[in-house]
């Protein structure tokens, strides 16, 4: 007991804190230097149990009320059901607002680009622009790209202030789903409207029926998934290119001892794309040389990393919990941050090194950081001055310790590319994927997404889930920090199929050359997963709604309000979603049931909170098999496939020549 107490006080060992050897090395370094990180702060601060379970009501100032006893209510009489539902709803609204506001800023950039006022930007994917224009009812025939882009940008911007009707991108959903949403009045009317509606109805003295509050929560979530995030993904592709597979690297080892290292961290691709351009500027490259550096390395962290990785192959220094560890290498000359998932600890930590932390968003200032505000009208000039500042800082470096860990990765699987990959230029379609699921070669599909959370061993649950699912012939699609977790482990490579996938999935990967884990982008790009599901339904054979498809979504190490927004829109779209870590509505069995059984009855999708990794896998496979059965598909049989390709060849090569010929041609050699 005494030893246990001592261990608790000391915190976890680096191996207990992270699965990643690079992170472990940096945690040892942090300890040597006496520096705290999110890992050690989590060890020393237990989560508030009242807040963690949703029992604290702060919506008025008669409280805050902590409702911890059976039958107890807040001062106004609010029950635990109302309180937990309101807390959940507000988190979803904040998550939806963050994603969607990111989409709004991209709409402004598209408009400025179309008007020729956005320095350094151009339309990189006119085909996607034209496709979106048609969906939005904008004429394309005989018009210039910039004219179309202006109309598209304005139509996207209008979705934010739209008051009535439904968001136009809802049209992408299967007919049955749209009919259900319309019947239940869940189709989002306008992006801002649904978020404001949640804030209004959860104000003191408004909506007090938990089911009713949670219905609007779904609608606010959908204003993100079928609105703000979808706009963000589409415009990012139009401006910066629709991703297709490329080769890059991940982990802290991408930083270079003899080069200027700049890290872009946060979420928006607008500035980071310009910083990438500035790092190849010949003038700045020779300036770096003058300072004694051999070049300039740009790397990313979090979803800014995913944005620049999937489009331009910019290497990733890591996921959410790597942000402080990168600074601890002593090799980061500038960490340039924009919005979301940026720890306030960064500038203070950076005072122990030479790293310049630079905030760039008009929405984000952090005490101790240098603010160099971004404006798309002068983006390239601003990006160049940021790069120059990093170069100036190179000579201020102290001791550098870069962990020598990197993994090769092949990310960039947009739904457009998956279509092409499966069918080629002339027959692009999801037919081969549907057929593989129908036959049972692929048992089902799991979207493994979301964050790191220092309350659990970094990357460990992502890793466990991926390994178990691959073994069970489940295809993985990933985004966000989950995708980086897989990348660091080497799972975003075709070779992973050979080493880890079950025989059926392996056959599919061998035939198409795809990795068994597909990196589809950043967290706003979870909308790509919605699109894949819609296209799978449209292709036929796997039901007529998203809720029919043998698929599950999971965020095993989530920490962000955005994860709850994503979970809500996926569930409202018919998907089964599992979240790890903790149940934020734990205090109310009624609300826990509404999100699971209640939503499943209502919309066919649900959210469940599951902490045990083995139980997560069990429930996912059970759900996939249940959906297969409901579709009348053959039950999954792990021994049915894998008798083609090189497995078969290996087996044949082990036979004596005569027996081999008989096996191959039905008769012994020479007959
Ligand atoms: O938006 S997965 S920690 S970086 S919130 Fe943040 Fe979570 Fe990472 Fe991307 Ni998504």
PDB file of C-alpha atoms in Angstrom, residues 250-426:
ATOM      1  CA  UNK A 250       5.838  10.292 -38.876  1.00  0.00           C
ATOM      2  CA  UNK A 251       7.183  10.851 -35.381  1.00  0.00           C
ATOM      3  CA  UNK A 252       9.633  13.179 -33.652  1.00  0.00           C
ATOM      4  CA  UNK A 253      12.559  11.768 -35.620  1.00  0.00           C
ATOM      5  CA  UNK A 254      11.411  13.834 -38.626  1.00  0.00           C
ATOM      6  CA  UNK A 255      13.005  16.879 -36.934  1.00  0.00           C
ATOM      7  CA  UNK A 256      16.558  17.533 -38.113  1.00  0.00           C
ATOM      8  CA  UNK A 257      19.512  18.457 -35.970  1.00  0.00           C
ATOM      9  CA  UNK A 258      21.224  20.481 -38.714  1.00  0.00           C
ATOM     10  CA  UNK A 259      18.192  22.225 -40.212  1.00  0.00           C
ATOM     11  CA  UNK A 260      15.802  24.930 -39.104  1.00  0.00           C
ATOM     12  CA  UNK A 261      12.754  23.087 -37.741  1.00  0.00           C
ATOM     13  CA  UNK A 262       9.328  24.670 -37.926  1.00  0.00           C
ATOM     14  CA  UNK A 263       6.272  22.911 -36.540  1.00  0.00           C
ATOM     15  CA  UNK A 264       2.763  23.845 -37.596  1.00  0.00           C
ATOM     16  CA  UNK A 265       0.192  22.818 -35.010  1.00  0.00           C
ATOM     17  CA  UNK A 266      -3.552  23.195 -34.764  1.00  0.00           C
ATOM     18  CA  UNK A 267      -6.166  22.650 -37.444  1.00  0.00           C
ATOM     19  CA  UNK A 268      -6.475  25.037 -40.338  1.00  0.00           C
ATOM     20  CA  UNK A 269      -4.549  24.392 -43.548  1.00  0.00           C
ATOM     21  CA  UNK A 270      -4.690  28.002 -44.762  1.00  0.00           C
ATOM     22  CA  UNK A 271      -1.553  29.385 -43.106  1.00  0.00           C
ATOM     23  CA  UNK A 272       0.399  26.127 -42.988  1.00  0.00           C
ATOM     24  CA  UNK A 273       0.102  25.752 -46.763  1.00  0.00           C
ATOM     25  CA  UNK A 274       1.676  29.187 -47.147  1.00  0.00           C
ATOM     26  CA  UNK A 275       4.394  28.370 -44.615  1.00  0.00           C
ATOM     27  CA  UNK A 276       5.175  25.298 -46.688  1.00  0.00           C
ATOM     28  CA  UNK A 277       5.509  27.539 -49.737  1.00  0.00           C
ATOM     29  CA  UNK A 278       7.771  29.919 -47.786  1.00  0.00           C
ATOM     30  CA  UNK A 279      10.094  27.081 -46.710  1.00  0.00           C
ATOM     31  CA  UNK A 280      10.959  26.487 -50.366  1.00  0.00           C
ATOM     32  CA  UNK A 281      11.620  30.165 -51.077  1.00  0.00           C
ATOM     33  CA  UNK A 282      15.216  30.346 -52.424  1.00  0.00           C
ATOM     34  CA  UNK A 283      15.898  33.589 -50.568  1.00  0.00           C
ATOM     35  CA  UNK A 284      14.857  32.100 -47.241  1.00  0.00           C
ATOM     36  CA  UNK A 285      16.765  28.901 -47.937  1.00  0.00           C
ATOM     37  CA  UNK A 286      19.975  30.826 -48.479  1.00  0.00           C
ATOM     38  CA  UNK A 287      19.215  32.909 -45.389  1.00  0.00           C
ATOM     39  CA  UNK A 288      18.984  29.640 -43.434  1.00  0.00           C
ATOM     40  CA  UNK A 289      22.341  28.583 -44.888  1.00  0.00           C
ATOM     41  CA  UNK A 290      23.877  31.889 -43.845  1.00  0.00           C
ATOM     42  CA  UNK A 291      22.828  31.028 -40.311  1.00  0.00           C
ATOM     43  CA  UNK A 292      24.580  27.666 -40.559  1.00  0.00           C
ATOM     44  CA  UNK A 293      21.538  25.463 -41.210  1.00  0.00           C
ATOM     45  CA  UNK A 294      21.513  22.907 -44.017  1.00  0.00           C
ATOM     46  CA  UNK A 295      17.887  23.578 -44.878  1.00  0.00           C
ATOM     47  CA  UNK A 296      14.416  24.140 -43.472  1.00  0.00           C
ATOM     48  CA  UNK A 297      12.272  21.277 -42.217  1.00  0.00           C
ATOM     49  CA  UNK A 298       8.552  21.725 -41.837  1.00  0.00           C
ATOM     50  CA  UNK A 299       6.625  19.202 -39.752  1.00  0.00           C
ATOM     51  CA  UNK A 300       3.129  19.123 -38.300  1.00  0.00           C
ATOM     52  CA  UNK A 301       1.351  18.200 -35.105  1.00  0.00           C
ATOM     53  CA  UNK A 302      -2.342  17.376 -34.634  1.00  0.00           C
ATOM     54  CA  UNK A 303      -4.741  18.090 -37.475  1.00  0.00           C
ATOM     55  CA  UNK A 304      -2.762  20.871 -39.157  1.00  0.00           C
ATOM     56  CA  UNK A 305      -0.342  18.017 -39.607  1.00  0.00           C
ATOM     57  CA  UNK A 306      -2.997  15.781 -41.112  1.00  0.00           C
ATOM     58  CA  UNK A 307      -4.046  18.541 -43.513  1.00  0.00           C
ATOM     59  CA  UNK A 308      -0.513  19.151 -44.830  1.00  0.00           C
ATOM     60  CA  UNK A 309       0.451  15.469 -44.665  1.00  0.00           C
ATOM     61  CA  UNK A 310      -2.394  14.092 -46.784  1.00  0.00           C
ATOM     62  CA  UNK A 311      -2.069  16.766 -49.441  1.00  0.00           C
ATOM     63  CA  UNK A 312       1.595  17.748 -49.609  1.00  0.00           C
ATOM     64  CA  UNK A 313       3.344  14.909 -47.774  1.00  0.00           C
ATOM     65  CA  UNK A 314       4.653  17.243 -45.036  1.00  0.00           C
ATOM     66  CA  UNK A 315       5.942  14.853 -42.339  1.00  0.00           C
ATOM     67  CA  UNK A 316       4.121  14.610 -39.026  1.00  0.00           C
ATOM     68  CA  UNK A 317       6.003  15.101 -35.756  1.00  0.00           C
ATOM     69  CA  UNK A 318       3.150  13.431 -33.913  1.00  0.00           C
ATOM     70  CA  UNK A 319      -0.291  13.626 -32.408  1.00  0.00           C
ATOM     71  CA  UNK A 320      -1.862  15.670 -29.601  1.00  0.00           C
ATOM     72  CA  UNK A 321       0.392  14.508 -26.760  1.00  0.00           C
ATOM     73  CA  UNK A 322       3.532  15.155 -28.827  1.00  0.00           C
ATOM     74  CA  UNK A 323       3.140  18.945 -28.798  1.00  0.00           C
ATOM     75  CA  UNK A 324       5.112  19.459 -25.597  1.00  0.00           C
ATOM     76  CA  UNK A 325       7.508  16.612 -26.352  1.00  0.00           C
ATOM     77  CA  UNK A 326       8.503  18.282 -29.615  1.00  0.00           C
ATOM     78  CA  UNK A 327       9.594  21.389 -27.706  1.00  0.00           C
ATOM     79  CA  UNK A 328      11.548  19.214 -25.249  1.00  0.00           C
ATOM     80  CA  UNK A 329      13.747  17.988 -28.138  1.00  0.00           C
ATOM     81  CA  UNK A 330      15.296  21.477 -28.079  1.00  0.00           C
ATOM     82  CA  UNK A 331      15.249  21.321 -31.894  1.00  0.00           C
ATOM     83  CA  UNK A 332      12.095  23.291 -32.673  1.00  0.00           C
ATOM     84  CA  UNK A 333      12.952  26.807 -33.777  1.00  0.00           C
ATOM     85  CA  UNK A 334       9.333  27.899 -34.114  1.00  0.00           C
ATOM     86  CA  UNK A 335       6.056  26.252 -33.198  1.00  0.00           C
ATOM     87  CA  UNK A 336       3.377  27.999 -35.201  1.00  0.00           C
ATOM     88  CA  UNK A 337      -0.133  27.417 -33.898  1.00  0.00           C
ATOM     89  CA  UNK A 338      -3.547  28.355 -35.250  1.00  0.00           C
ATOM     90  CA  UNK A 339      -6.715  27.017 -33.571  1.00  0.00           C
ATOM     91  CA  UNK A 340      -7.865  24.109 -31.356  1.00  0.00           C
ATOM     92  CA  UNK A 341      -6.004  21.498 -29.281  1.00  0.00           C
ATOM     93  CA  UNK A 342      -3.143  23.873 -28.434  1.00  0.00           C
ATOM     94  CA  UNK A 343      -2.048  23.463 -24.819  1.00  0.00           C
ATOM     95  CA  UNK A 344      -1.631  26.645 -22.847  1.00  0.00           C
ATOM     96  CA  UNK A 345       1.482  25.062 -21.317  1.00  0.00           C
ATOM     97  CA  UNK A 346       3.493  25.550 -24.527  1.00  0.00           C
ATOM     98  CA  UNK A 347       4.888  29.105 -24.083  1.00  0.00           C
ATOM     99  CA  UNK A 348       5.891  28.439 -20.467  1.00  0.00           C
ATOM    100  CA  UNK A 349       7.562  25.161 -21.424  1.00  0.00           C
ATOM    101  CA  UNK A 350       9.317  26.917 -24.307  1.00  0.00           C
ATOM    102  CA  UNK A 351      11.024  29.328 -21.880  1.00  0.00           C
ATOM    103  CA  UNK A 352      13.272  26.384 -20.945  1.00  0.00           C
ATOM    104  CA  UNK A 353      14.421  26.114 -24.551  1.00  0.00           C
ATOM    105  CA  UNK A 354      14.883  28.536 -27.414  1.00  0.00           C
ATOM    106  CA  UNK A 355      11.587  27.665 -29.155  1.00  0.00           C
ATOM    107  CA  UNK A 356       9.452  30.569 -30.303  1.00  0.00           C
ATOM    108  CA  UNK A 357       5.750  29.784 -29.906  1.00  0.00           C
ATOM    109  CA  UNK A 358       3.847  31.879 -32.441  1.00  0.00           C
ATOM    110  CA  UNK A 359       0.085  32.315 -32.345  1.00  0.00           C
ATOM    111  CA  UNK A 360      -1.487  33.319 -35.659  1.00  0.00           C
ATOM    112  CA  UNK A 361      -5.271  33.197 -35.394  1.00  0.00           C
ATOM    113  CA  UNK A 362      -7.282  36.347 -34.634  1.00  0.00           C
ATOM    114  CA  UNK A 363      -9.188  34.064 -32.232  1.00  0.00           C
ATOM    115  CA  UNK A 364      -6.204  32.663 -30.312  1.00  0.00           C
ATOM    116  CA  UNK A 365      -3.691  34.551 -28.221  1.00  0.00           C
ATOM    117  CA  UNK A 366      -1.694  32.847 -25.452  1.00  0.00           C
ATOM    118  CA  UNK A 367       0.228  34.799 -22.816  1.00  0.00           C
ATOM    119  CA  UNK A 368       3.928  34.341 -23.386  1.00  0.00           C
ATOM    120  CA  UNK A 369       3.584  33.519 -27.091  1.00  0.00           C
ATOM    121  CA  UNK A 370       4.485  35.865 -29.943  1.00  0.00           C
ATOM    122  CA  UNK A 371       1.405  36.888 -31.920  1.00  0.00           C
ATOM    123  CA  UNK A 372       1.834  37.242 -35.682  1.00  0.00           C
ATOM    124  CA  UNK A 373      -1.705  37.528 -36.930  1.00  0.00           C
ATOM    125  CA  UNK A 374      -2.654  35.717 -40.082  1.00  0.00           C
ATOM    126  CA  UNK A 375      -4.648  37.390 -42.819  1.00  0.00           C
ATOM    127  CA  UNK A 376      -5.305  35.513 -46.048  1.00  0.00           C
ATOM    128  CA  UNK A 377      -4.938  38.717 -48.055  1.00  0.00           C
ATOM    129  CA  UNK A 378      -1.216  38.827 -47.186  1.00  0.00           C
ATOM    130  CA  UNK A 379      -0.707  35.158 -46.369  1.00  0.00           C
ATOM    131  CA  UNK A 380       2.579  34.587 -48.153  1.00  0.00           C
ATOM    132  CA  UNK A 381       4.222  37.711 -46.714  1.00  0.00           C
ATOM    133  CA  UNK A 382       3.151  36.708 -43.200  1.00  0.00           C
ATOM    134  CA  UNK A 383       4.324  33.125 -43.760  1.00  0.00           C
ATOM    135  CA  UNK A 384       7.708  34.400 -44.950  1.00  0.00           C
ATOM    136  CA  UNK A 385       8.177  36.586 -41.893  1.00  0.00           C
ATOM    137  CA  UNK A 386       7.317  33.613 -39.653  1.00  0.00           C
ATOM    138  CA  UNK A 387       9.884  31.437 -41.445  1.00  0.00           C
ATOM    139  CA  UNK A 388      12.483  34.229 -41.179  1.00  0.00           C
ATOM    140  CA  UNK A 389      11.837  34.456 -37.445  1.00  0.00           C
ATOM    141  CA  UNK A 390      12.408  30.718 -37.098  1.00  0.00           C
ATOM    142  CA  UNK A 391      15.672  30.982 -39.058  1.00  0.00           C
ATOM    143  CA  UNK A 392      16.825  33.834 -36.811  1.00  0.00           C
ATOM    144  CA  UNK A 393      16.124  31.612 -33.831  1.00  0.00           C
ATOM    145  CA  UNK A 394      18.192  28.656 -35.121  1.00  0.00           C
ATOM    146  CA  UNK A 395      21.437  30.031 -33.691  1.00  0.00           C
ATOM    147  CA  UNK A 396      19.871  30.276 -30.222  1.00  0.00           C
ATOM    148  CA  UNK A 397      19.583  26.508 -29.813  1.00  0.00           C
ATOM    149  CA  UNK A 398      20.923  24.789 -26.705  1.00  0.00           C
ATOM    150  CA  UNK A 399      21.300  21.050 -26.329  1.00  0.00           C
ATOM    151  CA  UNK A 400      19.320  19.067 -28.852  1.00  0.00           C
ATOM    152  CA  UNK A 401      17.941  15.549 -28.267  1.00  0.00           C
ATOM    153  CA  UNK A 402      15.846  14.252 -31.126  1.00  0.00           C
ATOM    154  CA  UNK A 403      14.534  10.696 -30.613  1.00  0.00           C
ATOM    155  CA  UNK A 404      15.554   8.593 -33.592  1.00  0.00           C
ATOM    156  CA  UNK A 405      12.128   7.228 -34.320  1.00  0.00           C
ATOM    157  CA  UNK A 406      10.267   7.643 -37.576  1.00  0.00           C
ATOM    158  CA  UNK A 407       7.847   5.437 -39.488  1.00  0.00           C
ATOM    159  CA  UNK A 408       7.089   5.510 -43.181  1.00  0.00           C
ATOM    160  CA  UNK A 409       3.453   6.169 -43.962  1.00  0.00           C
ATOM    161  CA  UNK A 410       1.158   6.193 -46.991  1.00  0.00           C
ATOM    162  CA  UNK A 411      -1.731   8.545 -46.141  1.00  0.00           C
ATOM    163  CA  UNK A 412      -4.158  10.456 -48.382  1.00  0.00           C
ATOM    164  CA  UNK A 413      -7.199   8.252 -48.965  1.00  0.00           C
ATOM    165  CA  UNK A 414      -9.925  10.706 -49.873  1.00  0.00           C
ATOM    166  CA  UNK A 415     -13.231   9.098 -50.845  1.00  0.00           C
ATOM    167  CA  UNK A 416     -12.519  10.211 -54.401  1.00  0.00           C
ATOM    168  CA  UNK A 417      -9.282   8.260 -54.367  1.00  0.00           C
ATOM    169  CA  UNK A 418     -10.848   5.165 -52.781  1.00  0.00           C
ATOM    170  CA  UNK A 419     -13.372   5.199 -55.611  1.00  0.00           C
ATOM    171  CA  UNK A 420     -10.625   5.445 -58.192  1.00  0.00           C
ATOM    172  CA  UNK A 421      -8.409   2.896 -56.434  1.00  0.00           C
ATOM    173  CA  UNK A 422     -11.167   0.316 -56.492  1.00  0.00           C
ATOM    174  CA  UNK A 423     -12.387   0.848 -60.010  1.00  0.00           C
ATOM    175  CA  UNK A 424      -9.759   2.754 -61.980  1.00  0.00           C
ATOM    176  CA  UNK A 425     -10.362   5.876 -64.081  1.00  0.00           C
ATOM    177  CA  UNK A 426     -13.158   4.447 -66.178  1.00  0.00           C
TER     178      UNK A 426
END
